[in-house]
Coordinates of C-alpha atoms and ligand atoms in Angstrom, one line a residue:
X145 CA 3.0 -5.7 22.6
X146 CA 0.5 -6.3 19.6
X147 CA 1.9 -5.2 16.9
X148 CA 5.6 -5.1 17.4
X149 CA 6.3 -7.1 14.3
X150 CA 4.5 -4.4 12.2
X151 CA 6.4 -2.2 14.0
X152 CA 9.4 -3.7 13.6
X153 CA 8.6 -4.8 9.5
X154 CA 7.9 -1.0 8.7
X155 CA 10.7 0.6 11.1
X156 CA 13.0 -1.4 8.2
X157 CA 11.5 -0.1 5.2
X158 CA 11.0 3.4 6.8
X159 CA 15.7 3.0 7.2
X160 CA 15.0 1.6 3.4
X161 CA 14.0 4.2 2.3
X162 CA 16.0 7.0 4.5
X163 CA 19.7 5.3 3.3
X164 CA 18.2 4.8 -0.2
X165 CA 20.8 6.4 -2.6
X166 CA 18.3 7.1 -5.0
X167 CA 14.6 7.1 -4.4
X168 CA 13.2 5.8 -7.5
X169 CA 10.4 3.9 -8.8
X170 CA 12.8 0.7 -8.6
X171 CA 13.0 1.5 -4.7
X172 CA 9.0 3.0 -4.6
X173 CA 7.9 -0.8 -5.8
X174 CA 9.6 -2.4 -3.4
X175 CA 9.2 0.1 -0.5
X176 CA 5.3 -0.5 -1.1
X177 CA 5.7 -4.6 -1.9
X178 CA 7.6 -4.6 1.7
X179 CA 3.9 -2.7 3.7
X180 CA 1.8 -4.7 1.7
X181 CA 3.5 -8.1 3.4
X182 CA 4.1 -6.5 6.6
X183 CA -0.1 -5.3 6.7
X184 CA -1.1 -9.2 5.5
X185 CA 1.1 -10.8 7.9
X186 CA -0.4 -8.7 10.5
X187 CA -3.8 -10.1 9.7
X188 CA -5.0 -6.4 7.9
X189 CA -7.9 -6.9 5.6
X190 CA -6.6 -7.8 2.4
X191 CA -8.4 -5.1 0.3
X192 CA -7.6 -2.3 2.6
X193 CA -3.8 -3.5 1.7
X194 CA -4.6 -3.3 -1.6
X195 CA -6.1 0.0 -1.6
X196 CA -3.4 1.2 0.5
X197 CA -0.7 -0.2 -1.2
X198 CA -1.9 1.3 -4.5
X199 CA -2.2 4.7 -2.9
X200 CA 1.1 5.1 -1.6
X201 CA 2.4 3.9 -5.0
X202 CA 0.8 6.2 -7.1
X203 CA 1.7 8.9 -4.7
X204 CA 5.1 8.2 -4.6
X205 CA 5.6 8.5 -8.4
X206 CA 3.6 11.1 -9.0
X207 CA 3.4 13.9 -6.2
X208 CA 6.5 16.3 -6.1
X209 CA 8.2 17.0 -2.9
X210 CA 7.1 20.3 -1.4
X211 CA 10.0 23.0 -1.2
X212 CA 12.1 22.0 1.4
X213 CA 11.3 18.0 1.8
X214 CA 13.8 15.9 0.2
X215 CA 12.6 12.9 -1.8
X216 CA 13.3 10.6 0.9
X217 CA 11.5 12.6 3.9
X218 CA 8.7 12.8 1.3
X219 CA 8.0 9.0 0.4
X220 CA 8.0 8.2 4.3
X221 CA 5.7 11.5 4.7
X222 CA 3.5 9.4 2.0
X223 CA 3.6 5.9 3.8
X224 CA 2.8 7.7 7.7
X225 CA 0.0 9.5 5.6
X226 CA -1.8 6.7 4.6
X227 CA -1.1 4.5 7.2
X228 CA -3.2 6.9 9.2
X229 CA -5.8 7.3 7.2
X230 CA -6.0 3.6 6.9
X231 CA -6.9 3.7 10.8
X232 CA -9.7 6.5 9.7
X233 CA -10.5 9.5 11.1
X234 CA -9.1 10.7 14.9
X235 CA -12.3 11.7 17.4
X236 CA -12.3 11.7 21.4
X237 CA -15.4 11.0 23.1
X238 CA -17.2 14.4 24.7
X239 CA -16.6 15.2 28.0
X240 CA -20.4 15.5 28.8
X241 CA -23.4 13.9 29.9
X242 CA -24.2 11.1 28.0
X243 CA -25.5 7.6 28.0
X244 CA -23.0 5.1 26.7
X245 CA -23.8 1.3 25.2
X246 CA -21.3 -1.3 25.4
X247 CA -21.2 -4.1 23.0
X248 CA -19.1 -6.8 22.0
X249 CA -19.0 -10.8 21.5
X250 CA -17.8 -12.8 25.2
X251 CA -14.5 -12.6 26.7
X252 CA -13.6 -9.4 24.5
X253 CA -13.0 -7.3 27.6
X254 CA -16.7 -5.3 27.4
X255 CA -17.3 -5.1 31.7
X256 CA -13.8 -4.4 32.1
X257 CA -13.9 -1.6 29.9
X258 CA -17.0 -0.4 31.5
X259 CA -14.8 0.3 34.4
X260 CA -12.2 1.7 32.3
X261 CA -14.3 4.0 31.0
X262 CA -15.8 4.9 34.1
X263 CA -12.2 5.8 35.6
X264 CA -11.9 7.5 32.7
X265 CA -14.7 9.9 33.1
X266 CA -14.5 10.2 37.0
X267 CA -11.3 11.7 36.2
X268 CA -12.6 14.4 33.9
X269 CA -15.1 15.4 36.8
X270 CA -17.7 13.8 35.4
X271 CA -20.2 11.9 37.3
X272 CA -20.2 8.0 35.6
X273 CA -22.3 5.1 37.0
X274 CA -22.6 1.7 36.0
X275 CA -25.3 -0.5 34.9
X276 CA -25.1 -4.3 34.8
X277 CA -27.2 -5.0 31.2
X278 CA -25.8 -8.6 31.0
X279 CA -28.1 -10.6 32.5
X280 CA -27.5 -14.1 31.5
X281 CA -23.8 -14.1 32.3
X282 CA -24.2 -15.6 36.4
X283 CA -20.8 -13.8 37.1
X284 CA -21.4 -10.5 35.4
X285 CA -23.8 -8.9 37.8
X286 CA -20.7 -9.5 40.5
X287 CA -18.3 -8.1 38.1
X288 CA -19.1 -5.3 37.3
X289 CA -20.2 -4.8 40.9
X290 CA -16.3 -5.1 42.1
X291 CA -15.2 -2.7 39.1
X292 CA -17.5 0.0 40.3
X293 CA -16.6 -0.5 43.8
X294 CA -12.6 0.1 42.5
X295 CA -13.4 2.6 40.9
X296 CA -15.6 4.2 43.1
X297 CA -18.8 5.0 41.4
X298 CA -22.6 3.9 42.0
X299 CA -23.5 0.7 40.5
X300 CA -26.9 -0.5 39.4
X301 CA -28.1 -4.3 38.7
X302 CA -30.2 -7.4 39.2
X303 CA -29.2 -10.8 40.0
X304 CA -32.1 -11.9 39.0
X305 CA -33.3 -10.3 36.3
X306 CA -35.0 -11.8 33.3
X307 CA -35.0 -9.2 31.2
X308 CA -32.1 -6.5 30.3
X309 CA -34.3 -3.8 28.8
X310 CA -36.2 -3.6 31.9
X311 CA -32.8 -3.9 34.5
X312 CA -31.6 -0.9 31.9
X313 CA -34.6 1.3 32.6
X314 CA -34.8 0.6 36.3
X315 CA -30.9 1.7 36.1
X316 CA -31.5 5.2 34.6
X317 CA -34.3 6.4 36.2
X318 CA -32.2 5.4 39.4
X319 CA -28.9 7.4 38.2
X320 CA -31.4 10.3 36.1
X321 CA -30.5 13.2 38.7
X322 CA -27.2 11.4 40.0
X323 CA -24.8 10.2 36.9
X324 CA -23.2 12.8 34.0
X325 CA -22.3 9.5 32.1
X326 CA -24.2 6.6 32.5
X327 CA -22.2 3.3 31.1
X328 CA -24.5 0.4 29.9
X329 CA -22.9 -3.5 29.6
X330 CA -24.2 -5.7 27.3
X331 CA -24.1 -9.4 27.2
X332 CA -22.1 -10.6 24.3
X333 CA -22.1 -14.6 22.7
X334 CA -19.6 -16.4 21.2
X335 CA -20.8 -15.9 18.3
X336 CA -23.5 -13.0 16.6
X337 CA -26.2 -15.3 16.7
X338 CA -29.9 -13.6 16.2
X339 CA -30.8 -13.9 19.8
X340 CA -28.2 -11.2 20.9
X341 CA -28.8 -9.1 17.9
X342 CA -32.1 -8.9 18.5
X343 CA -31.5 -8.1 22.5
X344 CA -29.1 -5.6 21.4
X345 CA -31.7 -3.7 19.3
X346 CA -34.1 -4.1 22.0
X347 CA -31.8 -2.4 24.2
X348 CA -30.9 0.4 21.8
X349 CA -34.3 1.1 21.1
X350 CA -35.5 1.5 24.6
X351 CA -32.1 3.4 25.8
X352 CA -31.5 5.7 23.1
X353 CA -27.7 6.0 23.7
X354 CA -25.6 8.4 22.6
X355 CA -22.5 6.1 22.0
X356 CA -22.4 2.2 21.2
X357 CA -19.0 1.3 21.4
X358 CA -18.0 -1.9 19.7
X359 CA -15.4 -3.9 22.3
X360 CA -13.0 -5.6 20.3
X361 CA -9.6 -7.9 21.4
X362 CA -7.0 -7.0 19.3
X363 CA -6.4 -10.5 18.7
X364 CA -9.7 -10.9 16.5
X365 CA -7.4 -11.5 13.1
X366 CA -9.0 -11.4 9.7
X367 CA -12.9 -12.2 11.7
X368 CA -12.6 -9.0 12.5
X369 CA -14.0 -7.0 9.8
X370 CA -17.3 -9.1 8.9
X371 CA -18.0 -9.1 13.0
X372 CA -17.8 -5.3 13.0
X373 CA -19.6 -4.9 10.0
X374 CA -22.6 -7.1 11.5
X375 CA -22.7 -5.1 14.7
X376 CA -22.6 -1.9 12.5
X377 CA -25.6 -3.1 11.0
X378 CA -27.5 -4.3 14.0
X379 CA -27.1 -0.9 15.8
X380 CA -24.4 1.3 13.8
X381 CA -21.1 1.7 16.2
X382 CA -20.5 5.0 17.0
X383 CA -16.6 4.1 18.1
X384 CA -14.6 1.2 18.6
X385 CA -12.3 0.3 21.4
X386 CA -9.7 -1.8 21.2
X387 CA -8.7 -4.3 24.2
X388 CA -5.2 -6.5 25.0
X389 CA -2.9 -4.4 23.1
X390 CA -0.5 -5.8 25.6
X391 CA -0.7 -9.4 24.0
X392 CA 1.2 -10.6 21.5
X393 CA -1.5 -11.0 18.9
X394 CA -0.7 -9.6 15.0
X395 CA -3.8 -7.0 15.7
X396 CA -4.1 -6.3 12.3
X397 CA -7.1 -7.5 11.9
X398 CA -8.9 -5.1 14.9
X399 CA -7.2 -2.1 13.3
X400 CA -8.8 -2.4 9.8
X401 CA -12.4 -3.4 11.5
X402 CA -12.1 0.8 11.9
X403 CA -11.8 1.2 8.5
X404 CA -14.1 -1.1 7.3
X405 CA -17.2 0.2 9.2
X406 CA -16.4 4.0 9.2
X407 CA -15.8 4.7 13.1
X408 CA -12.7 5.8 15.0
X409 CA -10.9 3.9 17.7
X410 CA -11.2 5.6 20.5
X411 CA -9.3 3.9 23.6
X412 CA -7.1 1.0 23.5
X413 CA -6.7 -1.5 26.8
X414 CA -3.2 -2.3 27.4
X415 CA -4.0 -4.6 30.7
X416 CA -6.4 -5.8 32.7
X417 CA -6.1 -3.1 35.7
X418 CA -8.3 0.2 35.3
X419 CA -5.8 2.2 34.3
X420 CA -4.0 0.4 31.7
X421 CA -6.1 2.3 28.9
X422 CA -5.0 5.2 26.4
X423 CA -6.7 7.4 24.2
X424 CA -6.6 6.8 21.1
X425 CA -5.1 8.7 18.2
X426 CA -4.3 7.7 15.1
X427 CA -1.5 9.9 14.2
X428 CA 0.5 9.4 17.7
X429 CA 0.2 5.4 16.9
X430 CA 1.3 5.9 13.0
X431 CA 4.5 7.6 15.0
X432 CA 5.4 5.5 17.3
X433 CA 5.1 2.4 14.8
X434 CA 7.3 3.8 12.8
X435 CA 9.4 5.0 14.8
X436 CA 8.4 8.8 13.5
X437 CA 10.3 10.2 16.3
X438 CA 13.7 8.9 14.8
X439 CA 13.1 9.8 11.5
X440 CA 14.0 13.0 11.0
X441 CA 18.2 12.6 12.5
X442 CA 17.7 9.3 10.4
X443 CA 17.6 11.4 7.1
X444 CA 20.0 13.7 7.9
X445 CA 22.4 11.3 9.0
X446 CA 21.7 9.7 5.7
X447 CA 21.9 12.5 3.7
X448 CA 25.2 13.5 5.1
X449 CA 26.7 10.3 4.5
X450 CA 25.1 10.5 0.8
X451 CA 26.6 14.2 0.4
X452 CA 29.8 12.9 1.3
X453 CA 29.9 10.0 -0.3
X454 CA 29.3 11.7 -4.0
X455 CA 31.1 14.5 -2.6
X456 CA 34.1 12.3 -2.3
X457 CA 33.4 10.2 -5.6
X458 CA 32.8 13.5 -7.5
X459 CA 35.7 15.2 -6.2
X460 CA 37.9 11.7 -7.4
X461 CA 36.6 11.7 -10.8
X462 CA 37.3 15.5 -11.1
X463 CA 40.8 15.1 -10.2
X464 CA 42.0 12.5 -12.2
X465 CA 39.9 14.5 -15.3
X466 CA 37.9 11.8 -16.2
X467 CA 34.0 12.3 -16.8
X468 CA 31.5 10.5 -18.7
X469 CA 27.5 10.0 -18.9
X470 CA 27.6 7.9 -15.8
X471 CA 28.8 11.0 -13.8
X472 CA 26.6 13.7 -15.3
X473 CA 23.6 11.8 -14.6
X474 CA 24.9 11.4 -11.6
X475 CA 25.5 15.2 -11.3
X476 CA 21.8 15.8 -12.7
X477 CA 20.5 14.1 -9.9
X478 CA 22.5 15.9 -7.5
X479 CA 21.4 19.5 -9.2
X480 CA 17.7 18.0 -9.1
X481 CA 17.2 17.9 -5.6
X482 CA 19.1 14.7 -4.6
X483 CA 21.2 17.4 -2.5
X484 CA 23.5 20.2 -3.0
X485 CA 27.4 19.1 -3.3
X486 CA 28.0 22.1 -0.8
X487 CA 31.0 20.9 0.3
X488 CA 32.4 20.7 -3.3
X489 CA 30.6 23.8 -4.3
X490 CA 32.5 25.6 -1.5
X491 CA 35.9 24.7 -2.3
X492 CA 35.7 25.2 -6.5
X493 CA 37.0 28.5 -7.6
X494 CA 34.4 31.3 -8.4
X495 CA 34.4 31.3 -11.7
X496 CA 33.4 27.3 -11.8
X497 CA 31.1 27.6 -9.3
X498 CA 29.2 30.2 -10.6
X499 CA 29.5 28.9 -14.4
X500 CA 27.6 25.8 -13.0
X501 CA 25.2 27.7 -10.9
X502 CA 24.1 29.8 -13.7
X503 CA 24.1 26.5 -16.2
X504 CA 21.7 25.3 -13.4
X505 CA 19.0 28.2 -13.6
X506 CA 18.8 27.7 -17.3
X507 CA 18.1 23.9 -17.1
X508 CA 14.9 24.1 -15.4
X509 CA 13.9 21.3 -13.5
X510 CA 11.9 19.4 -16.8
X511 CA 15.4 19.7 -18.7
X512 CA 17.3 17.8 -16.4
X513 CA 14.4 15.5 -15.9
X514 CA 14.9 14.8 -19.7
X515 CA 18.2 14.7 -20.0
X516 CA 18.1 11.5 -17.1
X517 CA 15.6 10.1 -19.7
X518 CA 17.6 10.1 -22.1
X519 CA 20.5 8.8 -20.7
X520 CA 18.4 6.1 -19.4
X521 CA 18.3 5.3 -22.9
X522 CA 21.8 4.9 -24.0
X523 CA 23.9 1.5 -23.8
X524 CA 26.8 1.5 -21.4
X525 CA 29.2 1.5 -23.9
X526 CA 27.9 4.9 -24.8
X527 CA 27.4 6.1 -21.6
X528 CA 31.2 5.2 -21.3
X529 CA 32.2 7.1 -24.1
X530 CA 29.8 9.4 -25.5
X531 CA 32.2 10.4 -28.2
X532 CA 30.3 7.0 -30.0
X533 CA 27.0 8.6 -30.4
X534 CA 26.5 9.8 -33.8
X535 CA 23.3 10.2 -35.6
X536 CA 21.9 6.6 -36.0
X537 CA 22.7 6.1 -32.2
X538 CA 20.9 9.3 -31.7
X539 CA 17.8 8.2 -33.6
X540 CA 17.5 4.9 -31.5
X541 CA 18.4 6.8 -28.1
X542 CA 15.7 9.4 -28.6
X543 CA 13.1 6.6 -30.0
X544 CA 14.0 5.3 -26.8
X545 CA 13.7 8.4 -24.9
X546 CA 10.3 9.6 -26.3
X547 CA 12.2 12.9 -27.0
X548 CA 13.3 14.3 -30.5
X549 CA 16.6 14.2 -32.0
X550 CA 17.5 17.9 -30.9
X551 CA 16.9 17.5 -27.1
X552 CA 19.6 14.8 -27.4
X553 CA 22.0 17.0 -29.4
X554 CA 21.1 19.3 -26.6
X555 CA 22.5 16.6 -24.1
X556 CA 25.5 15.7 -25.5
X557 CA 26.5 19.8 -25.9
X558 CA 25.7 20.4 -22.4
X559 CA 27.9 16.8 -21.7
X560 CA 30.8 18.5 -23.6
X561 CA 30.4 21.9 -22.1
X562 CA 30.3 20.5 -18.4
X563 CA 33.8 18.0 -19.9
X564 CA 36.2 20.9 -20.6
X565 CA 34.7 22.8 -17.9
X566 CA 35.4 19.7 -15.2
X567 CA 39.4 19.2 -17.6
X568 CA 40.6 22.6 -17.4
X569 CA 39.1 22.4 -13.7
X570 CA 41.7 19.3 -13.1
X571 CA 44.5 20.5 -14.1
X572 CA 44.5 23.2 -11.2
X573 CA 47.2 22.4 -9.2
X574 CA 46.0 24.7 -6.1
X575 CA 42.8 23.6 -6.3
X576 CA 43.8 20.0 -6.8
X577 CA 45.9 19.9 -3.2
X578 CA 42.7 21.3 -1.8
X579 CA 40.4 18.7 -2.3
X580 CA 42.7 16.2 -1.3
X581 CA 43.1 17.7 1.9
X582 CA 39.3 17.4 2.0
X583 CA 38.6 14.1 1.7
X584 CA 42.1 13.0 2.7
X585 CA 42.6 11.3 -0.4
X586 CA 46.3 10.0 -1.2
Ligands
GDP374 P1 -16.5 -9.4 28.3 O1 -16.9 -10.8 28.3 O2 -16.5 -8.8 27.0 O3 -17.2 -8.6 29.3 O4 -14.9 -9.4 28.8 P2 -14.3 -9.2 30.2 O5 -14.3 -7.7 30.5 O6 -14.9 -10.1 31.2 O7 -12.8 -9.6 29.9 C1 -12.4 -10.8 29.6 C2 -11.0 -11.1 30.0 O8 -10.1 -10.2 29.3 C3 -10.8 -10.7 31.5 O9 -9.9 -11.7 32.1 C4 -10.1 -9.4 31.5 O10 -9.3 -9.2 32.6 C5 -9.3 -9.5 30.2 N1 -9.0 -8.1 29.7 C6 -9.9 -7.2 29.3 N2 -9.2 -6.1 28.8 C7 -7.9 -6.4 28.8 C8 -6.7 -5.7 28.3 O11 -6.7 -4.6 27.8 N3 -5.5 -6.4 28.5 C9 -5.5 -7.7 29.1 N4 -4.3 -8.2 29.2 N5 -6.6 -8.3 29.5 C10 -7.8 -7.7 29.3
MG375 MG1 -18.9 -9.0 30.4

């Protein structure tokens, strides 16, 4: 299937990202440095990468979670977001009557999709015909003939003819009273010389239809883009659909030709029998490349492992009464949303637990966010052993911090506090035998 090595590229950042211990801007950067080489290899216009890219970055680091979303769910929420919106807005073709232009260059699958599209309709309860607009193609009259007899629907062309706009006319007066939604193919070249644009516009002019669909194999590659774009300005594509998204071809290219001229996708082929063909919607694909419907037991399980994990490490370090900077930042991140220790929380006497709880609801959120600044700022051989920083160290550390000298007082009370708290907690003999039991620790 087109695609699959997206799919596969971003279903690995998308685990990146859900059995990330911390989601930081260490992990952001990469997270966004792994789409942007996934998106190029696949052939995706380079400054939509860019763009995107930049988007998700900026997102990342800025936007909060919203109550309830951890930070991992939330960065992945971020990439599916503007993945889809790189593959623009969602709209399905009206189920009405409606006369409907196909255009494309040769071999892109146009007459085939006529028939598609046809089948399509038919099934709605519409009324669809066919009309064979490519006249210099010797096999496209007979073509298009066989479609509509397949798919069972009245078919109008000339062999003959020596001029399209006139073979279109002739085929709507014939299907005026008959046809809901009349389905015009074009010739198409190898390449957009001015001959076919000007044909093109010829036929638009005299037809006045209410759709021109650009055809487009997903295989087109970086050409993709400027080809749309030139069509766009020739006759201004009101959709585009995408063909052989059962090849093997990156497809990255055909994807951002949406983007790039401002008009949906609205079917994708997936074969060359009438059926193979699927609405498009933008969301639904995001999904299923990213495997969207996996996500969500992904992050739990990861967040269970991660709770137990810390769980286990914290409940180690409390035992043996040892805690330094290293664990509380470790235990800021923990109270700041990186997940609750309920499992701990459960098992420490009432008294702790609720000290800490309390403790909790006087650090608001921007306090703890400091204190991580600030020990962000201190050498490991102070994070080892606070009992080093005195007042020239807390000079540099809060030059370092961007904070004043007091919030850093501040830190290293609240370290002491938490300290005696987490000794006299250590030496509980009851509570001691209880968390070993836990975590089966000998
Ligand atoms: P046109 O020149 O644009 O009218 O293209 P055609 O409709 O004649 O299609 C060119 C070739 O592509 C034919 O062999 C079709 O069977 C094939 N084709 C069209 N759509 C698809 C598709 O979605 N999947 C596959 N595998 N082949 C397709
Ligand atoms: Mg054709």
């Amino acid at each position: 299937m087109v695609l699959d090595n997206l799919g596969d590229s971003l279903k690995k950042t998308i685990k990146k990202i859900a059995n990330a211990v911390y989601v930081d801007s260490k992990l952001v950067k990469e997270v966004v440095r792994d789409i942007q080489r996934a998106l190029l290899q696949s052939d995706v216009n380079v400054k939509l990468v860019l763009d995107l890219s930049k988007k998700i970055e900026q997102r990342a680091l800025e936007e909060k979670p919203p109550l309830g979303m951890s930070n991992r769910e939330h960065v992945i929420r971020i990439v599916y977001d503007e993945l889809v919106h790189l593959l623009g807005e969602s709209r399905e073709l009206p189920i009405k009557k409606q006369i409907i232009m196909m255009v494309g260059l040769y071999g892109q699958g146009k007459t085939t999709t006529c028939g598609k599209l046809a089948n399509y309709f038919k099934r709605k309860g519409l009324r669809p015909g066919l009309i064979a607009g490519d006249i210099h193609r010797p096999a496209a009259y007979e073509q298009l003939q066989q479609i509509a007899e397949k798919v069972e629907v009245p078919f109008y062309g000339n062999k003959n003819a020596k001029d399209a706009v006139q073979v279109i006319n002739e085929g709507l007066e014939r299907f005026k009273r008959t046809c809901d939604v009349i389905i015009v193919d074009t010739s198409g070249r190898h390449k957009l010389e001015d001959d076919l644009i000007k044909e093109m516009k010829d036929i638009f002019q005299a037809v006045k239809p209410d759709e021109k669909l650009l055809v487009m194999d997903a295989a087109m590659g970086q050409q993709a883009a400027p080809q749309a774009e030139a069509f766009n300005n020739a006759i201004g594509i009101t959709g585009i659909i995408l063909t052989k998204l059962d090849g093997t071809a990156k497809g990255g290219g055909a994807l951002s030709a949406a983007s790039v001229v401002h008009a949906p996708i609205l079917f994708v082929g997936t074969g060359e029998h009438i059926t193979d063909f699927e609405v498009f919607e933008p969301s639904g694909f995001i999904s299923r490349l990213l495997g969207m419907g996996d996500i969500k037991s992904l992050i739990e399980k990861a967040e269970e492992t991660l709770r137990d994990k810390s769980a286990e490490r914290t409940a180690k370090r409390l035992m043996s009464g040892k805690f330094d900077m290293n664990d509380m930042y470790e235990q800021l991140n923990m109270i700041s949303g990186m997940g609750p220790l309920s499992k701990l929380s459960e098992m420490l006497p009432v008294g702790f637990s609720s000290r800490l709880k309390s403790q909790d609801m006087e650090a608001t959120q921007e306090k703890m966010k400091r204190f991580r600044v600030i020990i962000d700022s201190m050498t490991e051989a102070e994070r080892k052993n606070p009992e080093i920083i005195k007042s020239s160290r807390i000079k540099r550390i809060s030059r370092g911090a961007g904070v004043e000298h007091k919030d850093v007082k501040e830190l290293l009370r609240y370290y002491e506090m938490t300290k005696r708290m987490i000794q006299g907690f250590s030496s509980d003999r009851k509570l001691r035998r209880n968390l070993m039991r836990q975590f089966q620790i000998k």
